[in-house]
mmCIF file of C-alpha atoms and ligand atoms in Angstrom:
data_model
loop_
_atom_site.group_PDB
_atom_site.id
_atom_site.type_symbol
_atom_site.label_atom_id
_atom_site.label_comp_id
_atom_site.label_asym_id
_atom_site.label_seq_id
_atom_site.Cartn_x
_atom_site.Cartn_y
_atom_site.Cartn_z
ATOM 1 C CA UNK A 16 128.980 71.573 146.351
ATOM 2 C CA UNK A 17 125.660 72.301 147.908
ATOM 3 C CA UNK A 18 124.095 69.223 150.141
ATOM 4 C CA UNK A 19 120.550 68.335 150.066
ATOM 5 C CA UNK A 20 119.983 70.261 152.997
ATOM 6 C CA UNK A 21 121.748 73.559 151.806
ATOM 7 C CA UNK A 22 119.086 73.168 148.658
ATOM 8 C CA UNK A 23 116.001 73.072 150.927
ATOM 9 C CA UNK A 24 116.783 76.149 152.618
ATOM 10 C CA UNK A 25 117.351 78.493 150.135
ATOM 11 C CA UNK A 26 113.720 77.492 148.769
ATOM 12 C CA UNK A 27 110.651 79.770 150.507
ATOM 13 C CA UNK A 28 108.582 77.615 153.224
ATOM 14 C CA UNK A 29 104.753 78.149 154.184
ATOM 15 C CA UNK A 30 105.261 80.196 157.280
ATOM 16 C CA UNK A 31 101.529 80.634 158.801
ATOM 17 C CA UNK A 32 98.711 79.730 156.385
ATOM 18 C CA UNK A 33 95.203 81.879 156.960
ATOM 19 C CA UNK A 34 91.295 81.861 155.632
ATOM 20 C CA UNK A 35 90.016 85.427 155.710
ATOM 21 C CA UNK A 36 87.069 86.889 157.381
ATOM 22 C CA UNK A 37 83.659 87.474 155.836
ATOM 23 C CA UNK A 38 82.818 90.906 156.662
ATOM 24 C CA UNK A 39 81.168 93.759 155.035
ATOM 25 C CA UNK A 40 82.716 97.300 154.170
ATOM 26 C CA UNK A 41 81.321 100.830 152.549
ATOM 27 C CA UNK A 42 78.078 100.570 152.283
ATOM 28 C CA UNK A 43 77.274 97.630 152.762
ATOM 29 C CA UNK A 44 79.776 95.570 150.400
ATOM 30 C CA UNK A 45 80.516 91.794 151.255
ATOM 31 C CA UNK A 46 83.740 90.485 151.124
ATOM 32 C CA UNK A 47 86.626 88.307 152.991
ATOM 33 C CA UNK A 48 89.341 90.247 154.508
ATOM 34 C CA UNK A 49 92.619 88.401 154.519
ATOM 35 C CA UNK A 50 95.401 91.181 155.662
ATOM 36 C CA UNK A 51 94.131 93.791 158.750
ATOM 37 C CA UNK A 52 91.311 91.348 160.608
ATOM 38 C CA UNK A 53 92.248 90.191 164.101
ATOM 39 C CA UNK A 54 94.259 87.269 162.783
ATOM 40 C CA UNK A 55 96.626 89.462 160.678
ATOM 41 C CA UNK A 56 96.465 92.582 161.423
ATOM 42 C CA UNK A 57 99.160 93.493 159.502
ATOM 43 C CA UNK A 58 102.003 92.247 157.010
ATOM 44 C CA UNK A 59 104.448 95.396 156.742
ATOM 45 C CA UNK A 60 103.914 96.948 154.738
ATOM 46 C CA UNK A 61 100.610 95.573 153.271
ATOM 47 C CA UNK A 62 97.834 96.565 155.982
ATOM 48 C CA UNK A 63 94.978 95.303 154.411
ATOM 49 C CA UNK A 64 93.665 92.701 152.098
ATOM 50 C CA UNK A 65 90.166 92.128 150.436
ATOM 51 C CA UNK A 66 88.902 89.884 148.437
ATOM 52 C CA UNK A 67 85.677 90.852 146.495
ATOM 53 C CA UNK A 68 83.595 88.075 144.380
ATOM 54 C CA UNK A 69 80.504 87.754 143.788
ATOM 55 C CA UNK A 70 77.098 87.017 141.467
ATOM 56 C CA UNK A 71 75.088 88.710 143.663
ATOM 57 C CA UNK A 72 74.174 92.441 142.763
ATOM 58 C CA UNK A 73 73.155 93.115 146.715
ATOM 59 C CA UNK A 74 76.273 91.827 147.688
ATOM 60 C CA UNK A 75 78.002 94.983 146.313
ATOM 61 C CA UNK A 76 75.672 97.397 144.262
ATOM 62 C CA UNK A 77 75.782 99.413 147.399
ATOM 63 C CA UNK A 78 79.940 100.113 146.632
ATOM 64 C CA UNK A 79 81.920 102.639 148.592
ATOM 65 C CA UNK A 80 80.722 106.208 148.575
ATOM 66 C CA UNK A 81 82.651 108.797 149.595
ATOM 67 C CA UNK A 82 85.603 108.574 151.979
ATOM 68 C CA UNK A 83 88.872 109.781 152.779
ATOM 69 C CA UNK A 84 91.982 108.435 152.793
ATOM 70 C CA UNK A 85 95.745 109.691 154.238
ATOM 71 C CA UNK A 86 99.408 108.005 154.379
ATOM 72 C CA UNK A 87 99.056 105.118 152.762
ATOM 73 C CA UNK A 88 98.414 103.397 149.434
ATOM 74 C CA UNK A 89 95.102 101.405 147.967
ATOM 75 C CA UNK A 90 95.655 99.385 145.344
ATOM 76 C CA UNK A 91 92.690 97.590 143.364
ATOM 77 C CA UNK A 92 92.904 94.771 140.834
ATOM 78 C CA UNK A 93 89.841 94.093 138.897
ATOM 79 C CA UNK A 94 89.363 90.570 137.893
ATOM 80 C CA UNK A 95 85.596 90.424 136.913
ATOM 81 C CA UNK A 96 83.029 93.737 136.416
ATOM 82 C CA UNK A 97 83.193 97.534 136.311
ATOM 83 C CA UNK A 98 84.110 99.487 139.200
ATOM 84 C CA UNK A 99 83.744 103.872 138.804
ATOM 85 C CA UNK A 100 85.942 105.724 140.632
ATOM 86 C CA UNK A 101 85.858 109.833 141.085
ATOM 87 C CA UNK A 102 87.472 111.936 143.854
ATOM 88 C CA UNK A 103 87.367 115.370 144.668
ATOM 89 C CA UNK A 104 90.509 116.526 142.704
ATOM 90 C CA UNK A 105 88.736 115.862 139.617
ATOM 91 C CA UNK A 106 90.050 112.426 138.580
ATOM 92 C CA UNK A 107 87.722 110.087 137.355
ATOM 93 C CA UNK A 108 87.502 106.602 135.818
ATOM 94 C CA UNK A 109 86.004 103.478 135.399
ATOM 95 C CA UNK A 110 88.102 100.028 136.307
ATOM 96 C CA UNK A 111 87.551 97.441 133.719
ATOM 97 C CA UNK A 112 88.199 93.728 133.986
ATOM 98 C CA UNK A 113 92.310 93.060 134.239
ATOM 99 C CA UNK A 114 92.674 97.138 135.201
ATOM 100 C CA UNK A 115 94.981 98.092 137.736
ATOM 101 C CA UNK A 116 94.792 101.066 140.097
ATOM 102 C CA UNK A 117 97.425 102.157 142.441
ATOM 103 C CA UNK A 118 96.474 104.876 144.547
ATOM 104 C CA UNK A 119 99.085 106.935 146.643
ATOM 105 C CA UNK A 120 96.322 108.963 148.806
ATOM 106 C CA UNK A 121 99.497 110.772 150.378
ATOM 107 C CA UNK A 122 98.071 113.589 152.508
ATOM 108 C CA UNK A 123 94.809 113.080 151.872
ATOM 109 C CA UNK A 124 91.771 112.849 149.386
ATOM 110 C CA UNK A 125 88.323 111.809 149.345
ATOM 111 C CA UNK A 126 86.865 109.504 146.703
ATOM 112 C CA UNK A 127 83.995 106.815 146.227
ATOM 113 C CA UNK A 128 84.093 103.535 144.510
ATOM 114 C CA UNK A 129 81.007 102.614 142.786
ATOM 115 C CA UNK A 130 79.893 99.426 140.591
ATOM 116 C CA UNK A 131 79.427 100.609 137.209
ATOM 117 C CA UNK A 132 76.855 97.396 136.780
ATOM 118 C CA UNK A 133 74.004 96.498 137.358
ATOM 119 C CA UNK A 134 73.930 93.062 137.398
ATOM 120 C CA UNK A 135 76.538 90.129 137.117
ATOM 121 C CA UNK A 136 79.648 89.360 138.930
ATOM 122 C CA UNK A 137 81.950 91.810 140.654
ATOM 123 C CA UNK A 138 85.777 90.165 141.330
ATOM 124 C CA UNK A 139 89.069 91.540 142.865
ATOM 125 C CA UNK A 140 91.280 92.526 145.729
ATOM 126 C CA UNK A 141 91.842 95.416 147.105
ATOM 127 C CA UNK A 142 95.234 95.938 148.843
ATOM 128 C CA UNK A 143 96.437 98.769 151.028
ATOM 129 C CA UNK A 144 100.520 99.882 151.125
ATOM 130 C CA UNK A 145 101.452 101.507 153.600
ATOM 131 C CA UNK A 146 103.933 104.374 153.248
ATOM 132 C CA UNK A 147 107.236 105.760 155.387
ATOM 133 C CA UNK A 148 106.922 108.491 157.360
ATOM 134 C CA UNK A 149 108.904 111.285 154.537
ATOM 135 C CA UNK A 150 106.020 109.969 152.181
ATOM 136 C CA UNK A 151 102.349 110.134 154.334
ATOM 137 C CA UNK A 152 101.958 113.544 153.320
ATOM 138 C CA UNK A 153 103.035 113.488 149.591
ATOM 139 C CA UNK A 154 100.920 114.704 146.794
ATOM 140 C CA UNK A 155 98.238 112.284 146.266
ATOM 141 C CA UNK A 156 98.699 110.659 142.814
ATOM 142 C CA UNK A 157 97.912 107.674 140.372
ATOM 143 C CA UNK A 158 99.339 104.854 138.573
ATOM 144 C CA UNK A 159 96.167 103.273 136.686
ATOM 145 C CA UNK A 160 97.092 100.651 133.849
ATOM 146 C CA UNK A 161 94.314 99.434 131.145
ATOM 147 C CA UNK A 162 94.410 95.194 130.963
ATOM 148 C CA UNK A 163 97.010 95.687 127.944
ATOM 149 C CA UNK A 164 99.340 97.684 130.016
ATOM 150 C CA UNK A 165 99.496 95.287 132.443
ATOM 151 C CA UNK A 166 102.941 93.066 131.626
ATOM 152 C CA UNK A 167 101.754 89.259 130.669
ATOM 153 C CA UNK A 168 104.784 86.292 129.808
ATOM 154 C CA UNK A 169 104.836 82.712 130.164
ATOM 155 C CA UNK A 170 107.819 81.999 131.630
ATOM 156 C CA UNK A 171 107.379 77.902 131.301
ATOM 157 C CA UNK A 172 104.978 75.347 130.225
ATOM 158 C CA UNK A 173 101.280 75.772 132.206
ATOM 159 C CA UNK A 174 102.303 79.126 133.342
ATOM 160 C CA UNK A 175 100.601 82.189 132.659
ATOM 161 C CA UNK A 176 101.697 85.661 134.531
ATOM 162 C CA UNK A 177 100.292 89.231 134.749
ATOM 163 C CA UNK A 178 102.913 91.054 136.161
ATOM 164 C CA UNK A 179 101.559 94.076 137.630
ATOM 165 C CA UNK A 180 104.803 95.339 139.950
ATOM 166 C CA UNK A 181 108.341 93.841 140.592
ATOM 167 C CA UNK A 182 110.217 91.817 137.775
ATOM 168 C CA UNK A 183 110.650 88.990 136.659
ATOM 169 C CA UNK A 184 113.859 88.390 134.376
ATOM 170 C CA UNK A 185 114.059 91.244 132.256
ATOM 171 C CA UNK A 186 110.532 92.305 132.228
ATOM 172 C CA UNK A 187 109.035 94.411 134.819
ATOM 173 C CA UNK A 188 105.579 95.722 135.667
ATOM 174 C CA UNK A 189 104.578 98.753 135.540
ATOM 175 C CA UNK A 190 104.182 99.902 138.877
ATOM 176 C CA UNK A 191 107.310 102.227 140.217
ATOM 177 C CA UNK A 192 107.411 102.406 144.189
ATOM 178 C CA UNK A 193 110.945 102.615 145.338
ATOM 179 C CA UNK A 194 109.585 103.190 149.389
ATOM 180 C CA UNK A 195 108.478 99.525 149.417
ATOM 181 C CA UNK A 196 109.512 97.954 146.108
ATOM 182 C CA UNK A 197 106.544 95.752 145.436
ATOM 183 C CA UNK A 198 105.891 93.060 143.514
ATOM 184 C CA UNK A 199 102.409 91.959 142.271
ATOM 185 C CA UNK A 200 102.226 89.301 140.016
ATOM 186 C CA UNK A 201 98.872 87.271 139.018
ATOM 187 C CA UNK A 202 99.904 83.477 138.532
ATOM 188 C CA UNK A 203 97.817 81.332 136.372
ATOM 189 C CA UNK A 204 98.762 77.721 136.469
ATOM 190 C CA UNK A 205 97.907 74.823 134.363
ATOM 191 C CA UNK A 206 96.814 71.506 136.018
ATOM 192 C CA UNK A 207 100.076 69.969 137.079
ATOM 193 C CA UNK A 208 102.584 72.871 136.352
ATOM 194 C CA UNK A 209 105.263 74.310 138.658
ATOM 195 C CA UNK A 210 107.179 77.463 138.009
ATOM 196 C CA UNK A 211 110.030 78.958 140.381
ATOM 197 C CA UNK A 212 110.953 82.263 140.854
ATOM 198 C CA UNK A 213 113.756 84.192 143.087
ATOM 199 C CA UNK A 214 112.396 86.647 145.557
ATOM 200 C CA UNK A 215 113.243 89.975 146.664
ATOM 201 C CA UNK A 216 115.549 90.036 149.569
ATOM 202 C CA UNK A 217 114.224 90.841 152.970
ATOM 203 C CA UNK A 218 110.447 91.175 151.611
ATOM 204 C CA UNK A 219 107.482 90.274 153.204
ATOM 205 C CA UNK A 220 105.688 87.686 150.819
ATOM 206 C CA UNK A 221 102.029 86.191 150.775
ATOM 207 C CA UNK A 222 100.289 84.200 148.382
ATOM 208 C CA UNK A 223 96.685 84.208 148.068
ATOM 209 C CA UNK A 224 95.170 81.483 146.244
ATOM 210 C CA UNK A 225 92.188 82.427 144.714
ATOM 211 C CA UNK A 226 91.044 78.901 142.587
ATOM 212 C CA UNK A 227 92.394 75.543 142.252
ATOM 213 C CA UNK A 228 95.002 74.741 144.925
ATOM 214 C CA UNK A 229 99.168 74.849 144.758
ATOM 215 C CA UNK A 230 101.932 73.308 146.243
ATOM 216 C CA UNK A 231 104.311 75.880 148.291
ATOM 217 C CA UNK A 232 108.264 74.510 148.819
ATOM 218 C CA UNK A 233 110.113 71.970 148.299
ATOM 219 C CA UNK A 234 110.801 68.451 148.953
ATOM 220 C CA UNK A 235 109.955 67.810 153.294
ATOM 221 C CA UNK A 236 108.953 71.688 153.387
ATOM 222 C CA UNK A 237 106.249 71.594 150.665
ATOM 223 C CA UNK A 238 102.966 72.637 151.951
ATOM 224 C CA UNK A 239 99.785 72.465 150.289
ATOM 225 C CA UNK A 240 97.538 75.831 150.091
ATOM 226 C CA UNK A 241 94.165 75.625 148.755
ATOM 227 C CA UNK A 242 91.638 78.248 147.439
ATOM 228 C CA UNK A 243 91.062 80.187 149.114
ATOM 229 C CA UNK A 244 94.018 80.558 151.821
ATOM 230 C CA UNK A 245 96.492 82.800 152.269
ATOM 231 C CA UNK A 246 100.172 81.945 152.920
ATOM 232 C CA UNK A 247 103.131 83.893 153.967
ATOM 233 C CA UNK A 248 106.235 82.497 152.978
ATOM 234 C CA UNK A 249 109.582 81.972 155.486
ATOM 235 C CA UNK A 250 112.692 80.965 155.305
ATOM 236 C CA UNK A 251 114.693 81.040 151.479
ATOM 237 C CA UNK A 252 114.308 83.685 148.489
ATOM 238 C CA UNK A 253 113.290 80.993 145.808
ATOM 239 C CA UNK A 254 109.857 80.071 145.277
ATOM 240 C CA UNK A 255 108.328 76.866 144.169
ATOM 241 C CA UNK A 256 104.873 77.031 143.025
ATOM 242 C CA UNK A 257 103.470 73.663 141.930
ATOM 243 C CA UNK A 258 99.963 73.371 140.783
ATOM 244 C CA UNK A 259 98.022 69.963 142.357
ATOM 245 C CA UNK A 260 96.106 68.796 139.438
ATOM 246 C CA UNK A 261 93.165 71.616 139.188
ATOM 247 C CA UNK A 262 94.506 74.784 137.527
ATOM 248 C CA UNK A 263 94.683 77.414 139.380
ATOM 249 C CA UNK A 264 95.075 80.922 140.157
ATOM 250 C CA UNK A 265 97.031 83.223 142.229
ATOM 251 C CA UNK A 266 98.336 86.562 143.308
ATOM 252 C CA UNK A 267 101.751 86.492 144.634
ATOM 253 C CA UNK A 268 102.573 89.682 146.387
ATOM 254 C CA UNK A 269 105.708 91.286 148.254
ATOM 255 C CA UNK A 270 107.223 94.198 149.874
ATOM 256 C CA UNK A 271 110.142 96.106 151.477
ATOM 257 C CA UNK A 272 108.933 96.106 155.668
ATOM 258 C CA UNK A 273 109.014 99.857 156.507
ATOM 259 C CA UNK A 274 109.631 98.856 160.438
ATOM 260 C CA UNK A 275 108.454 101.978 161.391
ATOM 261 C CA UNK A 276 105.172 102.233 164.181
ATOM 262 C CA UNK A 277 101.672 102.715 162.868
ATOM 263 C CA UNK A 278 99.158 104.671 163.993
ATOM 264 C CA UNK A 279 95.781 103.636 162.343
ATOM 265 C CA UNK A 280 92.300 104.532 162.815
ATOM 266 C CA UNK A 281 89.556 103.482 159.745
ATOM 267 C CA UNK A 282 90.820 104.922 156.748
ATOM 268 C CA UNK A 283 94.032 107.280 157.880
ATOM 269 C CA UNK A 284 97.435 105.487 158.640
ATOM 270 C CA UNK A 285 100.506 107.680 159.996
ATOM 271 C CA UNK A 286 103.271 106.357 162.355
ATOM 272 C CA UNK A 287 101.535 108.242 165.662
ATOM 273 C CA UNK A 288 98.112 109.424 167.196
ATOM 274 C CA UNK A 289 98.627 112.829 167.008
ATOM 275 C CA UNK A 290 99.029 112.404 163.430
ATOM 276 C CA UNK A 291 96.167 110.781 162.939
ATOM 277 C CA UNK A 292 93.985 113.119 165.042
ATOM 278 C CA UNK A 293 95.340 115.719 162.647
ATOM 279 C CA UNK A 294 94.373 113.806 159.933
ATOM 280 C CA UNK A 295 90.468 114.203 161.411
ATOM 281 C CA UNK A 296 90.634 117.573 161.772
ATOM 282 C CA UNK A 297 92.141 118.211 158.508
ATOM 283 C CA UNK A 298 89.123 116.352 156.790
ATOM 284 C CA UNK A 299 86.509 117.766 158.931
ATOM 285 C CA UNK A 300 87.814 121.399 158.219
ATOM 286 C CA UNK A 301 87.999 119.975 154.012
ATOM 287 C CA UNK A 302 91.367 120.145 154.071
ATOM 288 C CA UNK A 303 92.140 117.061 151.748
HETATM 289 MN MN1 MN B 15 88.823 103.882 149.185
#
């Protein structure tokens, strides 16, 4: 029979909790990096996270025009507003509120990321994956999923999910990466609701908190992490996510750590330098 103490440690703890950096990106975009500023650079195999919100059509009518991208994955979740995407191997589309889009840029492509708006708000994350070494130079290729195709359940009282990648019970997302084997779930939780839920084995985990605030752990371990803040979880594979009285919201994302090194300038990722002065000259002589 399991003691007290046995119990606590199998539950996930708040390792290292973070606010991101304001910043601005493109041309000109604003928004809070959480993953790949100075105070974590990294999270293998996530290598960057932004956060985009705002009313303000200045703060991101400018978007992203054109720009490359090799060996890794970008992954954007709309949550608010109309984002057009187009690269230069013909594939086009425009990201509506709830969309998914996960990019593998592989060996290379270049592409731009406009607002389709004018005015109003513009809200979502961007998140890049990296990829192992037998992958950087794959085909590039895209998984993009309409709000309907995006997985939602409610697996208890107060608890809402969009499950984007990784499963939970018997339903699964649909996102298929086997290199990292990621999970991407949006939590919404009802004032006062908890829900638990058993993590992958040997992933890296965060939690981003996007409104209200939660309660991460259990019992002596619980820590509380507000909008706003990121957390990456230690320590046991269950999860207990307890909202503190204000509904809120969530992403909860994990992955398989590639442990491999990474060699990363702007937007090109590979495991050395050579590689990645390669991937210069490929794009200057329009190789992607
Ligand atoms: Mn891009």
């Amino acid at each position: 029979m399991a003691t007290n103490q046995d119990v606590s440690h199998r539950y996930a703890r708040v390792g290292r909790k973070l606010r991101g950096q304001p910043t601005s990106d493109g041309a000109g975009v604003r928004l809070t990096r959480l993953i790949g500023g100075a105070e974590l650079p990294d999270l293998d195999p996530f290598l960057l996270l932004d956060e985009f919100g705002t009313d303000r059509a200045e703060d991101y009518i400018a978007g992203f025009p054109e720009h490359p991208h090799r060996g890794f994955e970008t992954v954007t979740y709309m949550l608010d507003g109309r984002m057009r995407h187009k690269d230069n191997h013909g594939n086009e589309g425009v990201l509506v509120p709830g969309s998914v889009q996960w990019m593998t840029a592989g060996r290379g492509l270049v592409h731009s990321e406009m607002p389709e708006q004018q005015e109003g708000r513009m809200r979502g994350f961007q998140l890049w994956v990296n990829l192992p070494a037998r992958e950087k130079m794959t085909e590039p290729k895209y998984q993009e999923f309409a709000p309907e195709r995006i997985v939602q359940l409610q697996p208890a009282q107060g608890v809402q999910l969009k499950l984007i990648a990784g499963a939970v019970g018997d339903l699964r997302g649909p996102i298929a990466q086997p290199a990292t084997e990621p999970v991407y779930i949006d939590v919404a939780l009802q004032a006062g609701a908890d829900w638990e839920y058993d993590l992958p084995e040997g992933h890296n985990v965060f939690v981003y908190v996007y409104e209200g605030g939660v309660e991460i752990g259990q019992g002596e371990d619980a820590r509380q992490v507000d909008s706003q803040e990121l957390a990456v979880l230690s320590g046991g594979q269950r999860l207990k996510l307890r909202d503190l009285g204000r509904d809120s919201r969530l992403i909860l994302v994990g992955g398989r750590p590639l442990r491999e090194p990474v060699a990363r300038y702007g937007p090109f990722v590979m495991n050395t330098k050579q590689e990645v002065m390669q991937a210069f000259v490929d794009f200057q002589e329009g190789k992607f």
